[in-house]
């Protein structure tokens, strides 16, 4: 059964990221730090970004919680590291669509390994777990945009 083996493969990818999270730790020169909790499941992460203009030059996270929340965060950091805000917006939108059950998004190459989380769409209680990292990222990028605007304003006056 192809579907069952695909599910098993996806399960392996999620467990791999849960057990060996990528980009876990803290940054020496973080410009943004965002704590984010999912009280429904007890997941918590702190996402740190080092922004260079509109580019994420480095990213780390600390946290604990269920395998979905931690694996999703690990995958997210891999996907956005080195990318510009404009590219990240598209990926984030597609990821959200996939988690909400969009079948097209679930086959989008732009999501890479994160497609392993497509099955979360069948478990509404886990949606918040999968989106925790992306909510933190969105807030972090909004804070960064505010900082940039404030800096521009300061130099202009
Ligand atoms: Zn969770």
Short mmCIF file of N, CA and C and ligand atoms in Angstrom, two decimals:
data_model
loop_
_atom_site.label_atom_id
_atom_site.label_comp_id
_atom_site.label_asym_id
_atom_site.label_seq_id
_atom_site.Cartn_x
_atom_site.Cartn_y
_atom_site.Cartn_z
N UNK A 1 0.84 -1.20 0.00
CA UNK A 1 0.00 0.00 0.00
C UNK A 1 0.88 1.26 0.00
N UNK A 2 0.84 1.97 -1.10
CA UNK A 2 1.69 3.15 -1.26
C UNK A 2 1.40 4.20 -0.20
N UNK A 3 0.13 4.37 0.10
CA UNK A 3 -0.24 5.41 1.04
C UNK A 3 0.33 5.13 2.43
N UNK A 4 0.29 3.86 2.82
CA UNK A 4 0.79 3.47 4.14
C UNK A 4 2.30 3.67 4.23
N UNK A 5 3.03 3.35 3.14
CA UNK A 5 4.48 3.49 3.19
C UNK A 5 4.87 4.97 3.19
N UNK A 6 4.07 5.77 2.49
CA UNK A 6 4.33 7.22 2.49
C UNK A 6 4.12 7.78 3.90
N UNK A 7 3.06 7.32 4.54
CA UNK A 7 2.79 7.76 5.91
C UNK A 7 3.95 7.37 6.83
N UNK A 8 4.49 6.17 6.63
CA UNK A 8 5.61 5.71 7.46
C UNK A 8 6.85 6.57 7.21
N UNK A 9 7.08 6.90 5.94
CA UNK A 9 8.22 7.75 5.59
C UNK A 9 8.07 9.12 6.25
N UNK A 10 6.87 9.68 6.16
CA UNK A 10 6.61 10.98 6.76
C UNK A 10 6.81 10.92 8.27
N UNK A 11 6.36 9.81 8.87
CA UNK A 11 6.53 9.63 10.31
C UNK A 11 8.01 9.64 10.68
N UNK A 12 8.84 8.97 9.83
CA UNK A 12 10.28 8.92 10.08
C UNK A 12 10.90 10.32 10.02
N UNK A 13 10.48 11.11 9.04
CA UNK A 13 11.03 12.47 8.88
C UNK A 13 10.69 13.31 10.10
N UNK A 14 9.44 13.20 10.56
CA UNK A 14 9.01 13.98 11.73
C UNK A 14 9.80 13.57 12.97
N UNK A 15 9.94 12.25 13.18
CA UNK A 15 10.67 11.76 14.36
C UNK A 15 12.14 12.15 14.30
N UNK A 16 12.71 12.14 13.08
CA UNK A 16 14.11 12.52 12.91
C UNK A 16 14.32 13.98 13.35
N UNK A 17 13.43 14.85 12.94
CA UNK A 17 13.55 16.27 13.31
C UNK A 17 13.26 16.49 14.79
N UNK A 18 12.39 15.65 15.35
CA UNK A 18 12.07 15.76 16.78
C UNK A 18 13.27 15.32 17.63
N UNK A 19 13.90 14.22 17.21
CA UNK A 19 15.02 13.68 18.00
C UNK A 19 16.32 14.42 17.76
N UNK A 20 16.52 14.90 16.51
CA UNK A 20 17.74 15.62 16.18
C UNK A 20 17.37 16.98 15.59
N UNK A 21 16.82 17.86 16.40
CA UNK A 21 16.34 19.14 15.86
C UNK A 21 17.46 19.96 15.24
N UNK A 22 17.17 20.57 14.07
CA UNK A 22 18.15 21.41 13.39
C UNK A 22 18.03 22.83 13.95
N UNK A 23 19.18 23.51 14.01
CA UNK A 23 19.21 24.92 14.44
C UNK A 23 18.66 25.12 15.85
N UNK A 24 18.87 24.11 16.72
CA UNK A 24 18.43 24.27 18.10
C UNK A 24 19.55 24.93 18.91
N UNK A 25 19.18 25.91 19.74
CA UNK A 25 20.14 26.63 20.55
C UNK A 25 19.83 28.11 20.52
N UNK A 26 20.83 28.91 20.88
CA UNK A 26 20.61 30.36 20.90
C UNK A 26 21.65 31.04 20.02
N UNK A 27 21.35 32.26 19.61
CA UNK A 27 22.25 33.05 18.77
C UNK A 27 22.99 34.07 19.62
N UNK A 28 24.25 34.29 19.29
CA UNK A 28 25.02 35.29 20.02
C UNK A 28 24.56 36.70 19.65
N UNK A 29 24.15 36.88 18.39
CA UNK A 29 23.78 38.22 17.92
C UNK A 29 22.35 38.24 17.38
N UNK A 30 21.42 37.72 18.16
CA UNK A 30 20.02 37.74 17.72
C UNK A 30 19.51 39.18 17.68
N UNK A 31 18.80 39.53 16.62
CA UNK A 31 18.18 40.85 16.56
C UNK A 31 16.71 40.77 16.97
N UNK A 32 16.15 39.56 16.92
CA UNK A 32 14.75 39.34 17.27
C UNK A 32 14.65 38.07 18.11
N UNK A 33 13.85 38.12 19.17
CA UNK A 33 13.60 36.93 19.98
C UNK A 33 12.10 36.87 20.28
N UNK A 34 11.48 35.77 19.90
CA UNK A 34 10.03 35.66 20.05
C UNK A 34 9.65 34.41 20.84
N UNK A 35 9.14 34.56 22.06
CA UNK A 35 8.61 33.41 22.78
C UNK A 35 7.17 33.16 22.32
N UNK A 36 6.81 31.89 22.16
CA UNK A 36 5.47 31.57 21.67
C UNK A 36 5.03 30.27 22.32
N UNK A 37 3.77 30.27 22.81
CA UNK A 37 3.26 29.07 23.48
C UNK A 37 1.98 28.60 22.82
N UNK A 38 1.77 27.30 22.92
CA UNK A 38 0.51 26.71 22.49
C UNK A 38 -0.11 26.04 23.70
N UNK A 39 -0.94 26.79 24.45
CA UNK A 39 -1.45 26.27 25.73
C UNK A 39 -2.30 25.01 25.59
N UNK A 40 -2.86 24.79 24.40
CA UNK A 40 -3.71 23.61 24.19
C UNK A 40 -2.94 22.31 24.32
N UNK A 41 -1.64 22.38 24.03
CA UNK A 41 -0.82 21.16 24.02
C UNK A 41 0.35 21.27 25.00
N UNK A 42 0.64 22.50 25.44
CA UNK A 42 1.79 22.70 26.33
C UNK A 42 3.09 22.92 25.59
N UNK A 43 3.01 23.16 24.26
CA UNK A 43 4.22 23.41 23.48
C UNK A 43 4.72 24.82 23.74
N UNK A 44 6.04 24.97 23.80
CA UNK A 44 6.60 26.31 23.88
C UNK A 44 7.92 26.37 23.14
N UNK A 45 8.12 27.48 22.44
CA UNK A 45 9.39 27.71 21.75
C UNK A 45 9.79 29.17 21.93
N UNK A 46 11.09 29.40 21.81
CA UNK A 46 11.58 30.77 21.65
C UNK A 46 12.38 30.78 20.38
N UNK A 47 11.96 31.61 19.45
CA UNK A 47 12.60 31.69 18.15
C UNK A 47 13.52 32.91 18.12
N UNK A 48 14.74 32.69 17.72
CA UNK A 48 15.69 33.81 17.60
C UNK A 48 16.09 34.00 16.15
N UNK A 49 16.07 35.24 15.72
CA UNK A 49 16.45 35.57 14.34
C UNK A 49 17.60 36.57 14.35
N UNK A 50 18.50 36.39 13.42
CA UNK A 50 19.49 37.43 13.15
C UNK A 50 19.17 37.97 11.77
N UNK A 51 18.63 39.18 11.75
CA UNK A 51 18.20 39.78 10.49
C UNK A 51 19.31 40.65 9.91
N UNK A 52 19.42 40.58 8.58
CA UNK A 52 20.32 41.47 7.86
C UNK A 52 19.46 42.16 6.82
N UNK A 53 18.92 43.32 7.16
CA UNK A 53 17.94 43.96 6.28
C UNK A 53 16.68 43.10 6.23
N UNK A 54 16.31 42.65 5.04
CA UNK A 54 15.11 41.82 4.91
C UNK A 54 15.47 40.35 4.73
N UNK A 55 16.67 39.99 5.16
CA UNK A 55 17.11 38.61 5.02
C UNK A 55 17.39 37.99 6.39
N UNK A 56 16.98 36.72 6.56
CA UNK A 56 17.30 36.01 7.80
C UNK A 56 18.68 35.41 7.64
N UNK A 57 19.68 36.04 8.25
CA UNK A 57 21.03 35.50 8.06
C UNK A 57 21.28 34.31 8.98
N UNK A 58 20.58 34.26 10.12
CA UNK A 58 20.71 33.07 10.97
C UNK A 58 19.46 32.91 11.83
N UNK A 59 19.23 31.70 12.28
CA UNK A 59 18.03 31.40 13.05
C UNK A 59 18.31 30.24 14.01
N UNK A 60 17.78 30.33 15.23
CA UNK A 60 17.88 29.25 16.21
C UNK A 60 16.57 29.20 16.99
N UNK A 61 16.37 28.06 17.65
CA UNK A 61 15.22 28.00 18.56
C UNK A 61 15.54 27.13 19.76
N UNK A 62 14.85 27.43 20.85
CA UNK A 62 14.85 26.54 22.01
C UNK A 62 13.40 26.23 22.30
N UNK A 63 13.15 25.18 23.04
CA UNK A 63 11.77 24.88 23.38
C UNK A 63 11.55 23.43 23.70
N UNK A 64 10.29 23.15 24.03
CA UNK A 64 9.91 21.76 24.28
C UNK A 64 8.43 21.62 24.00
N UNK A 65 8.04 20.39 23.80
CA UNK A 65 6.64 20.13 23.49
C UNK A 65 6.51 18.86 22.67
N UNK A 66 5.37 18.69 22.04
CA UNK A 66 5.10 17.46 21.31
C UNK A 66 5.96 17.37 20.05
N UNK A 67 6.02 16.18 19.49
CA UNK A 67 6.88 15.94 18.33
C UNK A 67 6.48 16.80 17.14
N UNK A 68 5.18 17.06 16.96
CA UNK A 68 4.73 17.87 15.83
C UNK A 68 5.26 19.30 15.96
N UNK A 69 5.12 19.88 17.15
CA UNK A 69 5.54 21.28 17.33
C UNK A 69 7.05 21.44 17.17
N UNK A 70 7.81 20.51 17.74
CA UNK A 70 9.26 20.65 17.71
C UNK A 70 9.82 20.30 16.32
N UNK A 71 9.26 19.28 15.69
CA UNK A 71 9.72 18.91 14.34
C UNK A 71 9.36 20.01 13.35
N UNK A 72 8.17 20.58 13.50
CA UNK A 72 7.73 21.64 12.60
C UNK A 72 8.66 22.85 12.73
N UNK A 73 9.06 23.17 13.97
CA UNK A 73 9.96 24.30 14.18
C UNK A 73 11.33 24.03 13.55
N UNK A 74 11.84 22.81 13.78
CA UNK A 74 13.13 22.43 13.20
C UNK A 74 13.10 22.56 11.67
N UNK A 75 12.04 22.05 11.06
CA UNK A 75 11.92 22.13 9.59
C UNK A 75 11.80 23.57 9.12
N UNK A 76 11.03 24.36 9.86
CA UNK A 76 10.84 25.76 9.48
C UNK A 76 12.18 26.48 9.46
N UNK A 77 13.01 26.26 10.49
CA UNK A 77 14.29 26.97 10.54
C UNK A 77 15.16 26.62 9.34
N UNK A 78 15.13 25.34 8.94
CA UNK A 78 15.91 24.93 7.77
C UNK A 78 15.41 25.64 6.51
N UNK A 79 14.08 25.80 6.42
CA UNK A 79 13.50 26.37 5.20
C UNK A 79 13.74 27.86 5.06
N UNK A 80 13.85 28.58 6.17
CA UNK A 80 13.89 30.05 6.07
C UNK A 80 15.30 30.63 6.23
N UNK A 81 16.23 29.82 6.69
CA UNK A 81 17.58 30.33 6.92
C UNK A 81 18.19 30.83 5.60
N UNK A 82 18.67 32.08 5.62
CA UNK A 82 19.30 32.66 4.44
C UNK A 82 18.32 33.26 3.44
N UNK A 83 17.02 33.09 3.72
CA UNK A 83 16.02 33.58 2.75
C UNK A 83 15.56 35.00 3.08
N UNK A 84 15.01 35.65 2.04
CA UNK A 84 14.47 36.99 2.21
C UNK A 84 13.00 36.91 2.62
N UNK A 85 12.56 37.98 3.27
CA UNK A 85 11.19 38.03 3.78
C UNK A 85 10.17 37.76 2.67
N UNK A 86 10.43 38.29 1.48
CA UNK A 86 9.49 38.12 0.36
C UNK A 86 9.34 36.64 -0.03
N UNK A 87 10.43 35.87 0.01
CA UNK A 87 10.35 34.44 -0.32
C UNK A 87 9.64 33.68 0.80
N UNK A 88 9.91 34.07 2.03
CA UNK A 88 9.37 33.37 3.18
C UNK A 88 7.85 33.51 3.26
N UNK A 89 7.34 34.68 2.86
CA UNK A 89 5.90 34.89 2.89
C UNK A 89 5.16 33.84 2.09
N UNK A 90 5.69 33.53 0.90
CA UNK A 90 5.05 32.54 0.03
C UNK A 90 5.08 31.15 0.68
N UNK A 91 6.25 30.78 1.20
CA UNK A 91 6.39 29.45 1.82
C UNK A 91 5.44 29.32 3.01
N UNK A 92 5.39 30.36 3.83
CA UNK A 92 4.52 30.35 5.00
C UNK A 92 3.05 30.20 4.62
N UNK A 93 2.65 30.90 3.57
CA UNK A 93 1.27 30.80 3.10
C UNK A 93 0.94 29.38 2.64
N UNK A 94 1.86 28.78 1.88
CA UNK A 94 1.63 27.43 1.37
C UNK A 94 1.60 26.42 2.52
N UNK A 95 2.48 26.63 3.52
CA UNK A 95 2.50 25.71 4.66
C UNK A 95 1.18 25.77 5.42
N UNK A 96 0.70 26.98 5.67
CA UNK A 96 -0.58 27.15 6.35
C UNK A 96 -1.71 26.47 5.58
N UNK A 97 -1.70 26.67 4.25
CA UNK A 97 -2.74 26.07 3.42
C UNK A 97 -2.70 24.55 3.54
N UNK A 98 -1.49 23.98 3.51
CA UNK A 98 -1.34 22.53 3.61
C UNK A 98 -1.88 22.01 4.94
N UNK A 99 -1.53 22.71 6.02
CA UNK A 99 -1.97 22.28 7.36
C UNK A 99 -3.49 22.40 7.49
N UNK A 100 -4.09 23.32 6.73
CA UNK A 100 -5.54 23.47 6.76
C UNK A 100 -6.22 22.51 5.77
N UNK A 101 -5.43 21.64 5.11
CA UNK A 101 -6.02 20.59 4.30
C UNK A 101 -6.01 20.81 2.79
N UNK A 102 -5.31 21.85 2.31
CA UNK A 102 -5.22 22.13 0.88
C UNK A 102 -4.35 21.06 0.20
N UNK A 103 -4.96 20.25 -0.68
CA UNK A 103 -4.25 19.13 -1.30
C UNK A 103 -3.17 19.63 -2.26
N UNK A 104 -3.40 20.74 -2.94
CA UNK A 104 -2.39 21.30 -3.85
C UNK A 104 -1.13 21.68 -3.09
N UNK A 105 -1.31 22.36 -1.97
CA UNK A 105 -0.18 22.81 -1.17
C UNK A 105 0.63 21.61 -0.67
N UNK A 106 -0.06 20.50 -0.39
CA UNK A 106 0.60 19.31 0.15
C UNK A 106 1.56 18.67 -0.86
N UNK A 107 1.44 19.05 -2.15
CA UNK A 107 2.36 18.50 -3.16
C UNK A 107 3.32 19.58 -3.67
N UNK A 108 3.32 20.76 -3.03
CA UNK A 108 4.17 21.87 -3.47
C UNK A 108 5.63 21.62 -3.09
N UNK A 109 6.49 21.59 -4.12
CA UNK A 109 7.92 21.36 -3.88
C UNK A 109 8.54 22.41 -2.95
N UNK A 110 7.96 23.61 -2.96
CA UNK A 110 8.50 24.71 -2.14
C UNK A 110 8.50 24.34 -0.66
N UNK A 111 7.66 23.38 -0.27
CA UNK A 111 7.57 23.02 1.14
C UNK A 111 8.57 21.94 1.54
N UNK A 112 9.25 21.34 0.56
CA UNK A 112 10.30 20.36 0.87
C UNK A 112 9.83 19.30 1.85
N UNK A 113 10.70 19.03 2.83
CA UNK A 113 10.41 17.98 3.81
C UNK A 113 9.23 18.30 4.70
N UNK A 114 8.89 19.59 4.79
CA UNK A 114 7.78 19.98 5.65
C UNK A 114 6.47 19.35 5.19
N UNK A 115 6.45 18.84 3.95
CA UNK A 115 5.26 18.14 3.47
C UNK A 115 4.96 16.90 4.32
N UNK A 116 5.95 16.45 5.07
CA UNK A 116 5.73 15.33 5.98
C UNK A 116 4.65 15.64 7.00
N UNK A 117 4.38 16.94 7.20
CA UNK A 117 3.38 17.34 8.20
C UNK A 117 1.97 17.47 7.60
N UNK A 118 1.81 17.13 6.32
CA UNK A 118 0.51 17.29 5.65
C UNK A 118 -0.60 16.54 6.40
N UNK A 119 -0.25 15.39 7.00
CA UNK A 119 -1.24 14.57 7.69
C UNK A 119 -1.87 15.27 8.88
N UNK A 120 -1.21 16.32 9.38
CA UNK A 120 -1.74 17.07 10.52
C UNK A 120 -3.14 17.62 10.21
N UNK A 121 -3.39 17.89 8.92
CA UNK A 121 -4.68 18.44 8.51
C UNK A 121 -5.85 17.56 8.96
N UNK A 122 -5.58 16.27 9.14
CA UNK A 122 -6.65 15.35 9.57
C UNK A 122 -6.86 15.37 11.08
N UNK A 123 -6.00 16.10 11.79
CA UNK A 123 -6.11 16.13 13.26
C UNK A 123 -6.18 17.59 13.72
N UNK A 124 -7.39 18.16 13.72
CA UNK A 124 -7.55 19.60 14.02
C UNK A 124 -6.88 20.02 15.33
N UNK A 125 -6.83 19.11 16.31
CA UNK A 125 -6.23 19.46 17.60
C UNK A 125 -4.73 19.72 17.48
N UNK A 126 -4.10 19.18 16.40
CA UNK A 126 -2.65 19.35 16.26
C UNK A 126 -2.27 20.50 15.35
N UNK A 127 -3.27 21.15 14.75
CA UNK A 127 -2.98 22.24 13.80
C UNK A 127 -2.16 23.34 14.49
N UNK A 128 -2.55 23.69 15.72
CA UNK A 128 -1.83 24.75 16.45
C UNK A 128 -0.38 24.33 16.74
N UNK A 129 -0.16 23.03 16.93
CA UNK A 129 1.20 22.53 17.17
C UNK A 129 2.06 22.78 15.94
N UNK A 130 1.49 22.46 14.77
CA UNK A 130 2.25 22.57 13.52
C UNK A 130 2.50 24.03 13.13
N UNK A 131 1.58 24.91 13.53
CA UNK A 131 1.69 26.32 13.11
C UNK A 131 2.45 27.19 14.12
N UNK A 132 2.77 26.62 15.29
CA UNK A 132 3.42 27.41 16.35
C UNK A 132 4.67 28.13 15.84
N UNK A 133 5.52 27.40 15.15
CA UNK A 133 6.78 27.98 14.66
C UNK A 133 6.53 29.08 13.65
N UNK A 134 5.53 28.86 12.79
CA UNK A 134 5.25 29.85 11.74
C UNK A 134 4.60 31.09 12.32
N UNK A 135 3.81 30.92 13.39
CA UNK A 135 3.24 32.08 14.07
C UNK A 135 4.36 32.90 14.73
N UNK A 136 5.32 32.20 15.33
CA UNK A 136 6.45 32.89 15.96
C UNK A 136 7.26 33.64 14.89
N UNK A 137 7.47 32.98 13.76
CA UNK A 137 8.24 33.61 12.69
C UNK A 137 7.54 34.87 12.18
N UNK A 138 6.23 34.75 11.99
CA UNK A 138 5.46 35.88 11.48
C UNK A 138 5.57 37.08 12.42
N UNK A 139 5.46 36.80 13.73
CA UNK A 139 5.56 37.88 14.71
C UNK A 139 6.97 38.47 14.69
N UNK A 140 7.97 37.60 14.58
CA UNK A 140 9.36 38.06 14.55
C UNK A 140 9.65 38.94 13.35
N UNK A 141 9.13 38.55 12.19
CA UNK A 141 9.37 39.34 10.98
C UNK A 141 8.63 40.67 11.06
N UNK A 142 7.46 40.68 11.71
CA UNK A 142 6.72 41.93 11.90
C UNK A 142 7.52 42.87 12.80
N UNK A 143 8.11 42.30 13.87
CA UNK A 143 8.94 43.12 14.78
C UNK A 143 10.16 43.68 14.05
N UNK A 144 10.75 42.86 13.21
CA UNK A 144 11.91 43.29 12.45
C UNK A 144 11.56 44.43 11.51
N UNK A 145 10.40 44.30 10.86
CA UNK A 145 9.95 45.36 9.94
C UNK A 145 9.74 46.66 10.70
N UNK A 146 9.18 46.56 11.93
CA UNK A 146 8.98 47.75 12.75
C UNK A 146 10.32 48.40 13.12
N UNK A 147 11.30 47.54 13.48
CA UNK A 147 12.64 48.05 13.82
C UNK A 147 13.24 48.80 12.63
N UNK A 148 13.11 48.20 11.44
CA UNK A 148 13.67 48.82 10.23
C UNK A 148 13.01 50.16 9.96
N UNK A 149 11.69 50.20 10.13
CA UNK A 149 10.96 51.45 9.91
C UNK A 149 11.41 52.51 10.90
N UNK A 150 11.57 52.10 12.17
CA UNK A 150 12.01 53.04 13.20
C UNK A 150 13.40 53.58 12.89
N UNK A 151 14.28 52.70 12.42
CA UNK A 151 15.64 53.14 12.10
C UNK A 151 15.64 54.13 10.95
N UNK A 152 14.82 53.84 9.93
CA UNK A 152 14.73 54.74 8.78
C UNK A 152 14.23 56.11 9.23
N UNK A 153 13.21 56.08 10.13
CA UNK A 153 12.65 57.33 10.62
C UNK A 153 13.71 58.12 11.39
N UNK A 154 14.50 57.40 12.21
CA UNK A 154 15.53 58.07 13.02
C UNK A 154 16.58 58.75 12.15
N UNK A 155 16.97 58.08 11.06
CA UNK A 155 18.02 58.66 10.23
C UNK A 155 17.49 59.81 9.39
N UNK A 156 16.17 59.79 9.13
CA UNK A 156 15.60 60.85 8.30
C UNK A 156 15.41 62.15 9.07
N UNK A 157 15.13 62.03 10.37
CA UNK A 157 14.86 63.25 11.16
C UNK A 157 16.14 63.86 11.73
ZN1 LIG B 1 1.70 20.01 20.42
#
